[in-house]
Tab-separated table of C-alpha atoms and ligand atoms in Angstrom:
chain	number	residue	atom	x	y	z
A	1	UNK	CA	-16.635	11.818	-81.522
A	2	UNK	CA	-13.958	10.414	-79.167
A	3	UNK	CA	-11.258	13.055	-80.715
A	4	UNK	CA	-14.338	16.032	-79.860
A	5	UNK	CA	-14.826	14.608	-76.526
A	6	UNK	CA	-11.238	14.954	-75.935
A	7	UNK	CA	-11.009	18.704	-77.141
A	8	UNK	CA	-13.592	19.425	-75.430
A	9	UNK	CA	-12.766	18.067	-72.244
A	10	UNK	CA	-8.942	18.782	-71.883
A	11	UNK	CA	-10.216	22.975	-72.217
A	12	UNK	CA	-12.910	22.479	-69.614
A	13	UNK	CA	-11.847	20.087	-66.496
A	14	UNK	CA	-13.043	22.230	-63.339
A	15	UNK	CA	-12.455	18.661	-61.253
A	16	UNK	CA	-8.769	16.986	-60.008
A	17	UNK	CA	-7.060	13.776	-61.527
A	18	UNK	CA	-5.528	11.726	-58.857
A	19	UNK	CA	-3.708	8.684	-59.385
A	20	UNK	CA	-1.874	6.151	-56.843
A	21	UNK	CA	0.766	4.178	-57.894
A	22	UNK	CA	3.309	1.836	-56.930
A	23	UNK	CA	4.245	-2.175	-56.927
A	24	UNK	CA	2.553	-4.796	-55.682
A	25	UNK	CA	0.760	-4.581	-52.482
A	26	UNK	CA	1.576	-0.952	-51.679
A	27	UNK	CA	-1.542	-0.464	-50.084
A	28	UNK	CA	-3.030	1.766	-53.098
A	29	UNK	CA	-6.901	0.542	-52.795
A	30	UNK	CA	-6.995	1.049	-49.186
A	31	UNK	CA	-5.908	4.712	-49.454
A	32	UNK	CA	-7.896	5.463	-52.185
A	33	UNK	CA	-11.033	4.790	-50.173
A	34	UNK	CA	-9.068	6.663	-46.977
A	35	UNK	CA	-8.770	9.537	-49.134
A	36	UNK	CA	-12.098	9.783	-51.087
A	37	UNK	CA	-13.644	9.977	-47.704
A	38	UNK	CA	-11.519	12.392	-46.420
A	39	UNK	CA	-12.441	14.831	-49.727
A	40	UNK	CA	-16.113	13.555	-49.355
A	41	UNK	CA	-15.869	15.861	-45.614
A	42	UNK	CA	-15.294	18.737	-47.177
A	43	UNK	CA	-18.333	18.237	-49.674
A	44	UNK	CA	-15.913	17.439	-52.779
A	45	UNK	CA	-17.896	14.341	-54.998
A	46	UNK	CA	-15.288	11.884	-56.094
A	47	UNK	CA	-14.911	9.247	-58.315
A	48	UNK	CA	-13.124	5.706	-57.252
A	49	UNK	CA	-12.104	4.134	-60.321
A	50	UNK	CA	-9.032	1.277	-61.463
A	51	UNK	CA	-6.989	0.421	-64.035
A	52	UNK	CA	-7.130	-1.817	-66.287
A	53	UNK	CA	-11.033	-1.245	-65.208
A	54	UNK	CA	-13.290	1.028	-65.068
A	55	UNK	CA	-15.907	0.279	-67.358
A	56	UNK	CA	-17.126	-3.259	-68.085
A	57	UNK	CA	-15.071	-3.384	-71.428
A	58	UNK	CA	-11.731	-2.203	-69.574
A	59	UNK	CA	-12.798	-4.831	-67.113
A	60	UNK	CA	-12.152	-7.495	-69.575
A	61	UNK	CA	-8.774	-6.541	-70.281
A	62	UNK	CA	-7.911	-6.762	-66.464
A	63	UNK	CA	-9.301	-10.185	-66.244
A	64	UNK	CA	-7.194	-10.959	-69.625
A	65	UNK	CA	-4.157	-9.210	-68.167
A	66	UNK	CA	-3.896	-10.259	-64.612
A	67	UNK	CA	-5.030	-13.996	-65.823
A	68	UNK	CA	-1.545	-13.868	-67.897
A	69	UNK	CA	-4.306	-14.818	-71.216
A	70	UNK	CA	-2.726	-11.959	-72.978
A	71	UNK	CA	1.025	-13.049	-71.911
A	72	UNK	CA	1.799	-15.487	-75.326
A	73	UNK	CA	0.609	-12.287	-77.685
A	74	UNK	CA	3.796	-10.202	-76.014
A	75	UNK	CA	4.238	-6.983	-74.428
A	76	UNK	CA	3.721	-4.783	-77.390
A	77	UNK	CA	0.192	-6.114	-77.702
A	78	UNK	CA	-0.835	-5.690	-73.801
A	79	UNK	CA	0.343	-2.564	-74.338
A	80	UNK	CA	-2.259	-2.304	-77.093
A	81	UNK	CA	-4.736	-3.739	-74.477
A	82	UNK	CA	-4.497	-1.490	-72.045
A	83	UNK	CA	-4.247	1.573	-74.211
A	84	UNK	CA	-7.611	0.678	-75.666
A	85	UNK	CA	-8.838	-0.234	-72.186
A	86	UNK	CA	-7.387	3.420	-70.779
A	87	UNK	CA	-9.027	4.969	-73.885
A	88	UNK	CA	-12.567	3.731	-73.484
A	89	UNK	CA	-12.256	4.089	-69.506
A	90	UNK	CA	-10.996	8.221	-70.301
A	91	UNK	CA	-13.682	8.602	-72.416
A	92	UNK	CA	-16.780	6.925	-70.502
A	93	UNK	CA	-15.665	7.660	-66.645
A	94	UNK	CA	-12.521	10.476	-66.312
A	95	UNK	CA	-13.596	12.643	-68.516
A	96	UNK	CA	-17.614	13.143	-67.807
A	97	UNK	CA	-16.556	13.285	-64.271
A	98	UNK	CA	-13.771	15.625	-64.241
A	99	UNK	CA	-15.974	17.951	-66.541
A	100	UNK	CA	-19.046	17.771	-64.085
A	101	UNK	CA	-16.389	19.165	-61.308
A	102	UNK	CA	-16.131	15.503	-59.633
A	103	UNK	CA	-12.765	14.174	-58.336
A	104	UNK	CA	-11.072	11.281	-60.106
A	105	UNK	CA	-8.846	8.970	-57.479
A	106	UNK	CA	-7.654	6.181	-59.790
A	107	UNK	CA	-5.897	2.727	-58.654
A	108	UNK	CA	-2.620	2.994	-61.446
A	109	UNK	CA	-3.188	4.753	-64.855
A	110	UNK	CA	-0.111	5.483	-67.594
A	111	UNK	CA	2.737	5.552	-65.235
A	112	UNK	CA	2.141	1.724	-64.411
A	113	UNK	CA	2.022	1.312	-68.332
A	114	UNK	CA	5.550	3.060	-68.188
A	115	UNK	CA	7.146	1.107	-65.599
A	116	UNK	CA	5.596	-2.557	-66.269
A	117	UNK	CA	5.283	-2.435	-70.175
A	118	UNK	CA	8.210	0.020	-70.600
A	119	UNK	CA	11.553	-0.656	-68.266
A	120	UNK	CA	10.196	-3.969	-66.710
A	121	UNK	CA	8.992	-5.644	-69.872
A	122	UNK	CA	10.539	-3.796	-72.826
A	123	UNK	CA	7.939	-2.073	-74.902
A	124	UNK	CA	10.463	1.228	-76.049
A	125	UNK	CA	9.542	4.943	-74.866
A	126	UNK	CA	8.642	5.761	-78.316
A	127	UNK	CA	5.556	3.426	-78.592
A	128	UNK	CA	4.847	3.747	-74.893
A	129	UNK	CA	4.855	7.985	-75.471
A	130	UNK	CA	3.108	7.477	-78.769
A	131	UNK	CA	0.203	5.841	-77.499
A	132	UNK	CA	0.274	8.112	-74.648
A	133	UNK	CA	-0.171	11.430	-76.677
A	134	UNK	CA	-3.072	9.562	-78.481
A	135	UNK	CA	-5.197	7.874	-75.585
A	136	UNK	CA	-4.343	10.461	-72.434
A	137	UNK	CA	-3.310	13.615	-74.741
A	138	UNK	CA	-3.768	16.833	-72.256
A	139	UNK	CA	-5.326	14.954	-69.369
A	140	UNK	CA	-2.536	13.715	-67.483
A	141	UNK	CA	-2.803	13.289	-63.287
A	142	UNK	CA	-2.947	16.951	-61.602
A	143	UNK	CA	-0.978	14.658	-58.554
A	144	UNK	CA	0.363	10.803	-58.487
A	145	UNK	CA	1.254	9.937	-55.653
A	146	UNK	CA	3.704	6.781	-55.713
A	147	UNK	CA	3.483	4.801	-52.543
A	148	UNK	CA	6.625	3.857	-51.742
A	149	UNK	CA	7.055	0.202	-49.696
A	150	UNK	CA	10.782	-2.003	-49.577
A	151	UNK	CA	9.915	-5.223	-52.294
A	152	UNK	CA	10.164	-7.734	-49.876
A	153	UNK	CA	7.061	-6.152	-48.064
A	154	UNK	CA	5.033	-5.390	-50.824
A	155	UNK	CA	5.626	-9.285	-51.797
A	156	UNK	CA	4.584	-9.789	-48.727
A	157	UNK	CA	1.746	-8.260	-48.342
A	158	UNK	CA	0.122	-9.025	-51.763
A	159	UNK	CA	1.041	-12.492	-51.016
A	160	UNK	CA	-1.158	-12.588	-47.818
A	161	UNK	CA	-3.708	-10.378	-49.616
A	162	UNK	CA	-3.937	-13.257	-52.785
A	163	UNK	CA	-4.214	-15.668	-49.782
A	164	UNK	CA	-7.070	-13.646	-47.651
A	165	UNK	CA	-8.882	-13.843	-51.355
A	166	UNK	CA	-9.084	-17.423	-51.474
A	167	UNK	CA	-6.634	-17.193	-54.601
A	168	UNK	CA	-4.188	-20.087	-54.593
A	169	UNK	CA	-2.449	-19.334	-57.723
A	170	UNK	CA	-0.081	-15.627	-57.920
A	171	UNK	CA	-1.459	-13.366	-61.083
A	172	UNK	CA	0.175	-12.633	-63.798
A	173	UNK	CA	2.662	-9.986	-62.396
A	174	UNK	CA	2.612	-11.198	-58.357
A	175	UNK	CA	4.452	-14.352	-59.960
A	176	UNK	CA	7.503	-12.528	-61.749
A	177	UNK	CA	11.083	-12.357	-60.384
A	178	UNK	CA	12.338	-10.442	-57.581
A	179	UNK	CA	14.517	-8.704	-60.411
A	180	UNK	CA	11.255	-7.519	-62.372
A	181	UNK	CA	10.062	-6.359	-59.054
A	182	UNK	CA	13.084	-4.298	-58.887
A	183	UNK	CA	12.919	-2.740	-62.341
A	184	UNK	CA	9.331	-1.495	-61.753
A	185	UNK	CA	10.632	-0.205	-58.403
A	186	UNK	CA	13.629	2.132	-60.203
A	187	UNK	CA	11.334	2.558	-63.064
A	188	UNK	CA	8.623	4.264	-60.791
A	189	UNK	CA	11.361	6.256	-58.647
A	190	UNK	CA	13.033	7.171	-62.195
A	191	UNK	CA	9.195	8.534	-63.760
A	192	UNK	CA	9.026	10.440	-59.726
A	193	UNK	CA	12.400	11.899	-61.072
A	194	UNK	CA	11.335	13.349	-64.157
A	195	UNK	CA	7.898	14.503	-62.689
A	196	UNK	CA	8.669	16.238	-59.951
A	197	UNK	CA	5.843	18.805	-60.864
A	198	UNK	CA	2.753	15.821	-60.125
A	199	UNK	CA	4.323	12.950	-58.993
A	200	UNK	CA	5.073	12.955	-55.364
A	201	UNK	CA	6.763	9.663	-53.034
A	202	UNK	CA	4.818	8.863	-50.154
A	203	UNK	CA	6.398	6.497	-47.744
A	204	UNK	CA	4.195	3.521	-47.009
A	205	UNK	CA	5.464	1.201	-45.143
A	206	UNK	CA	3.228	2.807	-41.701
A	207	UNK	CA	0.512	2.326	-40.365
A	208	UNK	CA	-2.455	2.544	-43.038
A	209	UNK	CA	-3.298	5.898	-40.763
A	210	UNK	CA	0.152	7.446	-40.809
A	211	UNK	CA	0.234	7.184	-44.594
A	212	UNK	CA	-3.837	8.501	-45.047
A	213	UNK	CA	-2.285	11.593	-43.131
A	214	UNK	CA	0.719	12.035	-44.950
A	215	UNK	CA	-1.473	11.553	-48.265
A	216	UNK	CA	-3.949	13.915	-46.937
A	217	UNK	CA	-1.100	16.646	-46.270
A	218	UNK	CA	0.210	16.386	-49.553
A	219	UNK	CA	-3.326	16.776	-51.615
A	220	UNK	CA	-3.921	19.512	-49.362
A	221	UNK	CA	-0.984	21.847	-50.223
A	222	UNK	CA	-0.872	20.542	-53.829
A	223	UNK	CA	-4.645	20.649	-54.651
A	224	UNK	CA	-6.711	22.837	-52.040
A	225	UNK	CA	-4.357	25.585	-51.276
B	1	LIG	P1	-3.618	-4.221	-59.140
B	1	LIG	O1	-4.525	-3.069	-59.386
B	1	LIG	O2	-4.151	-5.214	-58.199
B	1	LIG	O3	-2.224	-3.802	-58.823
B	1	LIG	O4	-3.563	-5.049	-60.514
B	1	LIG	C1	-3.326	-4.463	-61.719
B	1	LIG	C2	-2.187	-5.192	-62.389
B	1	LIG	O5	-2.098	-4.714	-63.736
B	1	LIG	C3	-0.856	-4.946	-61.729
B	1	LIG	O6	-0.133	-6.170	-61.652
B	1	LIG	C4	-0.151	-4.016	-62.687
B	1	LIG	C5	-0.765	-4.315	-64.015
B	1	LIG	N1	-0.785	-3.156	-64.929
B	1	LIG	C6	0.057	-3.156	-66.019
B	1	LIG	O7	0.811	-4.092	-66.227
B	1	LIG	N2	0.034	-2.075	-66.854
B	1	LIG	C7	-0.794	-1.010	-66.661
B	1	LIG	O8	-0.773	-0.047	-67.456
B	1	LIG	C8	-1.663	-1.038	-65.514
B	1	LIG	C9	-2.585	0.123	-65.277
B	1	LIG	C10	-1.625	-2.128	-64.670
């Protein structure tokens, strides 16, 4: 049924697939909503979504993942995780919407698996593509856009954010090195590289405005020309 639906789906997708993406604390969440109610103006019906998340069962694997519970089982099995968490998200949220002609914005999808299971933790290209051709198959991003902030202010800023939330311990990934931090950085600018086609840098350390406008330019002459 799952293989059907994604036949089915990657023939017939009359709505966009847009994902943000970056390191920690590069505003992603705030421009999502910025941008779903700038397409919500011009009468477009979009979708807010997250990953891991989505659907309650993906939601599980975020609270395992960002709780560092999965961290003793190793990178190979997050990656696991999350695939199955992706799979089930695709399948009960992305697809259904993107086939009734809504928009999709989601908070990280595969390119985050990429850069923090792939280059910053390890988990080889082969396994990381495999799983990729299995879970996502034809229905990749139509645009990423990879908001682009210096480490030391994303740090920053999901530091104050953790402390806003009442959280007094860092997740999972907010706690890693400054090197890690810097791998997921390259590995993000490398994936930009090699995707010049849908992924697109937006420069985001400006005012929350400055970057909705630069965002909104880009989806614009990308998506709505
Ligand atoms: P965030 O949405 O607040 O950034 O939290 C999600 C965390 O999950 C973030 O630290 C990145 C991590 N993550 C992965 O490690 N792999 C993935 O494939 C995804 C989507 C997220």
């Amino acid at each position: 049924m799952a293989e059907l639906n994604r036949t089915m789906t990657a023939e017939v997708t009359p709505g966009k697939f847009i994902t943000l993406e970056g390191g920690e604390g590069a505003g992603k969440s705030t421009q999502m909503r910025l941008l779903a109610e700038r397409l919500e103006k011009h009468d477009i019906d979009v979708v807010c979504t997250r990953e891991p998340g989505g659907t309650p069962g993906a939601e599980v694997v975020r609270l395992l993942l960002k709780s560092g519970a999965l961290e003793p089982l190793g990178p190979f099995t997050e990656t696991l995780m999350i695939s199955a968490a992706r799979d089930d998200h695709l399948n009960e949220v992305i697809r259904p919407a993107l086939s009734d002609g809504k928009w999709v914005i989601c908070d990280r999808f595969a390119d985050s698996t990429r850069a923090y299971q792939g280059t910053a933790s390890g988990v080889g290209p082969e396994i990381i593509n495999a799983l990729e051709r299995i879970v996502v198959g034809k229905d990749q991003p139509d645009l990423t856009l990879l908001l682009d902030i210096p480490l030391e202010t994303g740090m920053a800023r999901a530091n104050k954010r953790a402390q806003d939330d009442g959280e007094d311990v860092k997740d999972r990934f907010e706690k890693q090195t400054s090197e890690f931090h810097e791998k997921l950085h390259n590995a993000f600018h490398e994936l930009a590289d090699k995707n010049p086609d849908r992924i697109v840098i937006v420069d985001a350390d400006h005012q929350q405005h400055t970057v909705a406008n630069t965002i909104w330019k880009i989806v614009q002459s990308r998506l709505m020309a």
